[in-house]
Amino acid sequence: MKFAVSYSTPYYGVDPDKLMAYAQHAEDCGFESLYLPEHIVLYPGAMVGRFELPPSLPYFDPLDCLSFVAAATRRILLGTGVLLLPYHHPVVLAKRLATIDVLSKGRMRLLTVGLGALPGEARAVGVDFSTRGRRADEAIDVMRLLWAGGEDGVSFAGEFFTFDNLCQFPKPYGVTHLPIHIGGSSRAAARRAGRRGDGYFPGGALDPNERAIQMDLARSTAVEAGRSPETLEYTRSGSIDMTVEQVEAFAAQGVTHIVVGATATEPDRQREEMSAFAQRFALLEHLPS
């Protein structure tokens, strides 16, 4: 089991010193990775499910933020939960991700992408909300093609993106492509994970039966696509006070990564919560030597 910690700027605030200290302490505690969420814009009345998002919530750009974190840390992996993939041009995004991966010496390895749930956010960036699933599928294919391509260039002809003989360097650090995990709370997201993802990170509002159905669907779709379901990683959100028994129950369901977040907003208390979690699960003892 791998453990990650999240940093929510809408909840913790946007003080760069607090963010840096949080990330450094997470690394010192032995957490594998740090995750950040994304919203590009909000607006009055924006609803996610039954919850209205206050339009003044301060969301950092997650990739700029992770680049900042990478410069202040040495080991911790960098993740998003989730990056709204249809709202980014994949040619530009592939370059940004490879740049962060090279500058961090191979730590941009837990990219989790989703479709977004706010129609107004899609309109703001010129994306037809109804096409965002197909657009995301194409974007994944485009990025992997660019990362793997050589000096002769690569070409792509799709519904949303078309280009001929493009070369994009530098490549990700020591790999042919960066892992892309799929986030979401729908069976369509589970199928996308099976067809194209390196992992699945289902939303936290699913009941246990639907959660099991979706993970089974991701694995069976992987088989249908000629991919190995055993390589599909399974990420779940957890709580900073979760018990060993709760983690063991997650492990029995095939979970490979758990993402937790401090409940406190005050830095000293955040450090106490992370330290207690790290001690409870002996995180430092499981770091690679």
Short mmCIF file of C-alpha atoms in Angstrom, two decimals:
data_model
loop_
_atom_site.label_atom_id
_atom_site.label_comp_id
_atom_site.label_asym_id
_atom_site.label_seq_id
_atom_site.Cartn_x
_atom_site.Cartn_y
_atom_site.Cartn_z
CA MET A 1 0.00 0.00 0.00
CA LYS A 2 1.21 3.50 -0.89
CA PHE A 3 0.04 6.56 1.03
CA ALA A 4 -0.40 10.07 -0.34
CA VAL A 5 -1.44 13.35 1.22
CA SER A 6 -3.51 16.04 -0.45
CA TYR A 7 -3.30 19.82 -0.23
CA SER A 8 -6.53 21.75 -0.77
CA THR A 9 -5.92 25.48 -1.26
CA PRO A 10 -9.66 26.22 -0.95
CA TYR A 11 -9.49 24.76 2.57
CA TYR A 12 -5.92 25.47 3.70
CA GLY A 13 -5.36 28.76 1.88
CA VAL A 14 -2.78 29.93 -0.65
CA ASP A 15 0.15 30.96 1.55
CA PRO A 16 3.20 29.61 -0.34
CA ASP A 17 5.23 29.18 2.85
CA LYS A 18 2.52 27.00 4.40
CA LEU A 19 2.27 24.92 1.23
CA MET A 20 6.02 24.41 1.11
CA ALA A 21 6.20 23.46 4.78
CA TYR A 22 3.28 21.03 4.37
CA ALA A 23 4.92 19.31 1.40
CA GLN A 24 8.31 19.12 3.10
CA HIS A 25 6.82 17.65 6.25
CA ALA A 26 4.85 15.12 4.21
CA GLU A 27 8.10 14.08 2.56
CA ASP A 28 9.90 13.88 5.91
CA CYS A 29 7.08 11.68 7.25
CA GLY A 30 7.48 9.20 4.40
CA PHE A 31 4.34 9.89 2.37
CA GLU A 32 4.79 8.70 -1.20
CA SER A 33 3.11 11.62 -2.94
CA LEU A 34 1.31 14.96 -2.75
CA TYR A 35 -1.96 15.60 -4.64
CA LEU A 36 -3.63 18.86 -5.67
CA PRO A 37 -7.12 19.43 -7.14
CA GLU A 38 -8.15 21.72 -9.99
CA HIS A 39 -10.84 24.17 -10.93
CA ILE A 40 -9.99 26.74 -13.58
CA VAL A 41 -12.96 29.03 -12.92
CA LEU A 42 -16.02 29.06 -10.67
CA TYR A 43 -19.19 31.12 -10.81
CA PRO A 44 -22.27 31.81 -8.67
CA GLY A 45 -24.50 28.75 -8.52
CA ALA A 46 -21.85 26.22 -9.57
CA MET A 47 -23.00 22.87 -8.23
CA VAL A 48 -21.12 19.59 -7.81
CA GLY A 49 -23.81 17.08 -6.99
CA ARG A 50 -25.85 18.56 -4.17
CA PHE A 51 -23.12 20.97 -3.11
CA GLU A 52 -22.71 24.55 -4.27
CA LEU A 53 -19.12 25.76 -4.62
CA PRO A 54 -18.58 29.31 -3.34
CA PRO A 55 -17.18 31.25 -6.30
CA SER A 56 -14.38 32.76 -4.19
CA LEU A 57 -12.71 29.40 -3.45
CA PRO A 58 -9.00 29.87 -4.25
CA TYR A 59 -7.81 27.02 -6.46
CA PHE A 60 -4.14 27.08 -7.46
CA ASP A 61 -3.18 25.84 -10.89
CA PRO A 62 -2.12 22.34 -9.81
CA LEU A 63 0.79 21.93 -12.23
CA ASP A 64 2.35 25.31 -11.43
CA CYS A 65 1.89 24.47 -7.77
CA LEU A 66 3.48 21.03 -8.12
CA SER A 67 6.46 22.56 -9.92
CA PHE A 68 6.88 24.89 -6.93
CA VAL A 69 6.65 21.92 -4.56
CA ALA A 70 9.16 19.93 -6.61
CA ALA A 71 11.75 22.67 -6.21
CA ALA A 72 11.35 22.55 -2.42
CA THR A 73 11.44 18.75 -2.03
CA ARG A 74 13.65 15.84 -3.05
CA ARG A 75 11.66 12.60 -3.13
CA ILE A 76 7.90 13.03 -2.87
CA LEU A 77 5.95 12.17 -6.02
CA LEU A 78 3.60 14.70 -7.60
CA GLY A 79 -0.07 14.06 -8.27
CA THR A 80 -3.33 15.68 -9.28
CA GLY A 81 -6.74 14.74 -8.02
CA VAL A 82 -8.09 15.60 -10.48
CA LEU A 83 -6.78 17.60 -13.42
CA LEU A 84 -9.69 18.57 -15.71
CA LEU A 85 -8.26 17.07 -18.87
CA PRO A 86 -10.83 18.24 -21.47
CA TYR A 87 -10.08 21.86 -20.58
CA HIS A 88 -6.38 21.59 -21.50
CA HIS A 89 -4.94 21.37 -25.00
CA PRO A 90 -3.03 18.06 -24.97
CA VAL A 91 -0.08 19.30 -27.04
CA VAL A 92 0.57 22.06 -24.49
CA LEU A 93 -0.23 19.82 -21.54
CA ALA A 94 2.16 17.10 -22.70
CA LYS A 95 4.95 19.67 -22.77
CA ARG A 96 4.10 21.01 -19.30
CA LEU A 97 3.95 17.55 -17.74
CA ALA A 98 7.22 16.40 -19.33
CA THR A 99 8.90 19.62 -18.17
CA ILE A 100 7.83 19.09 -14.57
CA ASP A 101 8.89 15.46 -14.74
CA VAL A 102 12.37 16.33 -16.02
CA LEU A 103 12.87 19.20 -13.57
CA SER A 104 11.75 16.98 -10.66
CA LYS A 105 13.90 14.05 -11.92
CA GLY A 106 10.98 11.73 -12.52
CA ARG A 107 8.41 12.68 -9.91
CA MET A 108 5.40 13.75 -12.05
CA ARG A 109 4.06 10.23 -11.80
CA LEU A 110 0.56 10.37 -10.25
CA LEU A 111 -1.38 12.46 -12.73
CA THR A 112 -5.08 11.76 -12.23
CA VAL A 113 -7.44 13.25 -14.79
CA GLY A 114 -11.19 13.78 -14.82
CA LEU A 115 -13.84 15.34 -17.02
CA GLY A 116 -15.19 18.14 -14.82
CA ALA A 117 -18.77 18.54 -13.60
CA LEU A 118 -19.44 22.25 -14.18
CA PRO A 119 -20.97 23.20 -17.56
CA GLY A 120 -20.04 26.84 -17.01
CA GLU A 121 -16.40 25.93 -16.57
CA ALA A 122 -16.45 24.09 -19.90
CA ARG A 123 -18.08 27.05 -21.64
CA ALA A 124 -15.46 29.39 -20.19
CA VAL A 125 -12.67 27.55 -21.99
CA GLY A 126 -14.62 26.98 -25.20
CA VAL A 127 -15.38 23.29 -24.70
CA ASP A 128 -18.74 21.69 -25.51
CA PHE A 129 -19.65 20.05 -22.19
CA SER A 130 -21.30 17.09 -23.97
CA THR A 131 -18.07 16.18 -25.81
CA ARG A 132 -15.68 16.24 -22.89
CA GLY A 133 -15.45 12.44 -22.57
CA ARG A 134 -14.43 11.95 -26.20
CA ARG A 135 -12.12 14.94 -25.95
CA ALA A 136 -10.40 13.44 -22.89
CA ASP A 137 -9.90 10.09 -24.63
CA GLU A 138 -8.30 11.84 -27.58
CA ALA A 139 -6.14 13.98 -25.33
CA ILE A 140 -4.69 10.90 -23.62
CA ASP A 141 -3.83 9.38 -26.99
CA VAL A 142 -2.24 12.64 -28.19
CA MET A 143 -0.03 13.03 -25.13
CA ARG A 144 1.22 9.45 -25.24
CA LEU A 145 1.93 9.76 -28.95
CA LEU A 146 3.97 12.93 -28.45
CA TRP A 147 5.91 11.51 -25.49
CA ALA A 148 6.83 8.37 -27.45
CA GLY A 149 7.59 10.10 -30.76
CA GLY A 150 11.05 10.59 -32.17
CA GLU A 151 12.83 13.04 -34.44
CA ASP A 152 10.82 11.96 -37.48
CA GLY A 153 7.70 13.39 -35.87
CA VAL A 154 4.26 11.95 -35.17
CA SER A 155 0.88 12.67 -36.74
CA PHE A 156 -2.67 12.50 -35.42
CA ALA A 157 -6.09 12.94 -37.03
CA GLY A 158 -8.97 12.98 -34.59
CA GLU A 159 -12.30 14.62 -33.93
CA PHE A 160 -10.78 17.42 -31.84
CA PHE A 161 -7.04 17.42 -32.51
CA THR A 162 -5.15 17.09 -35.80
CA PHE A 163 -1.46 17.58 -36.57
CA ASP A 164 1.31 16.28 -38.82
CA ASN A 165 4.94 15.41 -38.11
CA LEU A 166 5.25 17.01 -34.68
CA CYS A 167 8.32 16.55 -32.49
CA GLN A 168 8.20 17.35 -28.80
CA PHE A 169 11.26 17.26 -26.57
CA PRO A 170 12.39 16.79 -23.86
CA LYS A 171 10.80 13.47 -23.13
CA PRO A 172 9.60 12.45 -19.66
CA TYR A 173 12.44 11.48 -17.36
CA GLY A 174 13.56 7.95 -18.21
CA VAL A 175 10.19 6.62 -19.39
CA THR A 176 8.30 6.45 -22.68
CA HIS A 177 5.17 7.98 -21.18
CA LEU A 178 3.90 9.32 -17.87
CA PRO A 179 1.28 7.29 -15.98
CA ILE A 180 -2.25 8.63 -16.39
CA HIS A 181 -4.83 7.63 -13.79
CA ILE A 182 -8.54 8.17 -14.39
CA GLY A 183 -10.70 9.83 -11.76
CA GLY A 184 -14.48 9.90 -11.66
CA SER A 185 -17.65 8.53 -10.13
CA SER A 186 -19.33 6.96 -13.16
CA ARG A 187 -19.22 3.66 -14.99
CA ALA A 188 -18.01 5.57 -18.04
CA ALA A 189 -14.98 6.69 -16.00
CA ALA A 190 -14.35 3.09 -14.95
CA ARG A 191 -14.45 1.95 -18.58
CA ARG A 192 -12.08 4.77 -19.55
CA ALA A 193 -9.68 3.58 -16.87
CA GLY A 194 -9.82 0.07 -18.26
CA ARG A 195 -9.29 1.17 -21.87
CA ARG A 196 -6.68 3.87 -21.39
CA GLY A 197 -5.73 4.38 -17.75
CA ASP A 198 -2.81 3.27 -15.65
CA GLY A 199 -5.12 3.39 -12.64
CA TYR A 200 -8.59 4.28 -11.39
CA PHE A 201 -9.40 6.78 -8.64
CA PRO A 202 -13.17 6.62 -8.05
CA GLY A 203 -14.97 9.42 -6.24
CA GLY A 204 -15.73 9.28 -2.57
CA ALA A 205 -19.53 9.45 -2.76
CA LEU A 206 -20.10 5.95 -4.17
CA ASP A 207 -21.78 3.26 -2.10
CA PRO A 208 -19.75 0.06 -1.58
CA ASN A 209 -21.74 -1.98 -4.11
CA GLU A 210 -21.38 0.59 -6.91
CA ARG A 211 -17.70 1.04 -6.07
CA ALA A 212 -17.10 -2.71 -6.47
CA ILE A 213 -19.08 -2.78 -9.72
CA GLN A 214 -17.01 0.05 -11.15
CA MET A 215 -13.68 -1.50 -10.25
CA ASP A 216 -14.77 -4.82 -11.73
CA LEU A 217 -15.87 -2.93 -14.84
CA ALA A 218 -12.48 -1.21 -15.12
CA ARG A 219 -10.70 -4.55 -14.94
CA SER A 220 -13.02 -6.35 -17.38
CA THR A 221 -12.77 -3.46 -19.85
CA ALA A 222 -8.98 -3.70 -19.63
CA VAL A 223 -9.20 -7.38 -20.59
CA GLU A 224 -11.50 -6.54 -23.53
CA ALA A 225 -8.97 -3.93 -24.69
CA GLY A 226 -6.15 -6.46 -24.59
CA ARG A 227 -4.57 -4.91 -21.52
CA SER A 228 -3.55 -6.54 -18.24
CA PRO A 229 -5.99 -5.76 -15.41
CA GLU A 230 -3.29 -6.61 -12.88
CA THR A 231 -1.35 -3.47 -13.83
CA LEU A 232 -4.34 -1.19 -13.15
CA GLU A 233 -3.68 0.65 -9.90
CA TYR A 234 -6.57 1.41 -7.58
CA THR A 235 -6.59 4.63 -5.53
CA ARG A 236 -9.05 5.55 -2.80
CA SER A 237 -9.55 8.57 -0.58
CA GLY A 238 -9.11 7.93 3.12
CA SER A 239 -9.05 9.88 6.36
CA ILE A 240 -6.03 11.07 8.30
CA ASP A 241 -7.32 9.19 11.38
CA MET A 242 -8.07 5.89 9.64
CA THR A 243 -7.12 2.73 11.46
CA VAL A 244 -4.92 -0.18 10.50
CA GLU A 245 -8.05 -2.31 10.20
CA GLN A 246 -9.60 0.15 7.73
CA VAL A 247 -6.46 0.11 5.60
CA GLU A 248 -6.43 -3.69 5.66
CA ALA A 249 -10.04 -3.67 4.44
CA PHE A 250 -9.03 -1.39 1.56
CA ALA A 251 -6.14 -3.70 0.73
CA ALA A 252 -8.51 -6.67 0.61
CA GLN A 253 -10.48 -4.81 -2.07
CA GLY A 254 -7.35 -4.40 -4.19
CA VAL A 255 -6.59 -0.79 -3.27
CA THR A 256 -2.96 0.14 -3.99
CA HIS A 257 -2.92 3.86 -3.04
CA ILE A 258 -4.71 5.80 -0.30
CA VAL A 259 -4.91 9.61 -0.34
CA VAL A 260 -5.55 11.41 2.95
CA GLY A 261 -5.58 15.06 3.95
CA ALA A 262 -5.06 16.93 7.18
CA THR A 263 -8.30 18.05 8.81
CA ALA A 264 -6.64 21.02 10.51
CA THR A 265 -5.88 24.32 8.81
CA GLU A 266 -3.29 25.42 11.40
CA PRO A 267 0.22 24.30 10.35
CA ASP A 268 1.35 22.89 13.72
CA ARG A 269 -1.77 20.75 13.98
CA GLN A 270 -1.40 19.62 10.35
CA ARG A 271 2.12 18.43 11.10
CA GLU A 272 0.87 16.57 14.17
CA GLU A 273 -1.80 14.80 12.14
CA MET A 274 0.62 13.78 9.39
CA SER A 275 3.23 12.64 11.90
CA ALA A 276 0.70 10.52 13.80
CA PHE A 277 -0.47 8.86 10.57
CA ALA A 278 3.12 8.20 9.48
CA GLN A 279 3.96 6.65 12.82
CA ARG A 280 0.81 4.50 12.85
CA PHE A 281 1.70 2.99 9.46
CA ALA A 282 5.50 3.10 9.82
CA LEU A 283 5.86 5.04 6.58
CA LEU A 284 9.55 5.80 6.99
CA GLU A 285 10.34 2.12 7.45
CA HIS A 286 8.87 1.32 4.04
CA LEU A 287 10.78 3.91 2.04
CA PRO A 288 13.12 2.42 -0.59
CA SER A 289 16.72 2.49 0.52
#
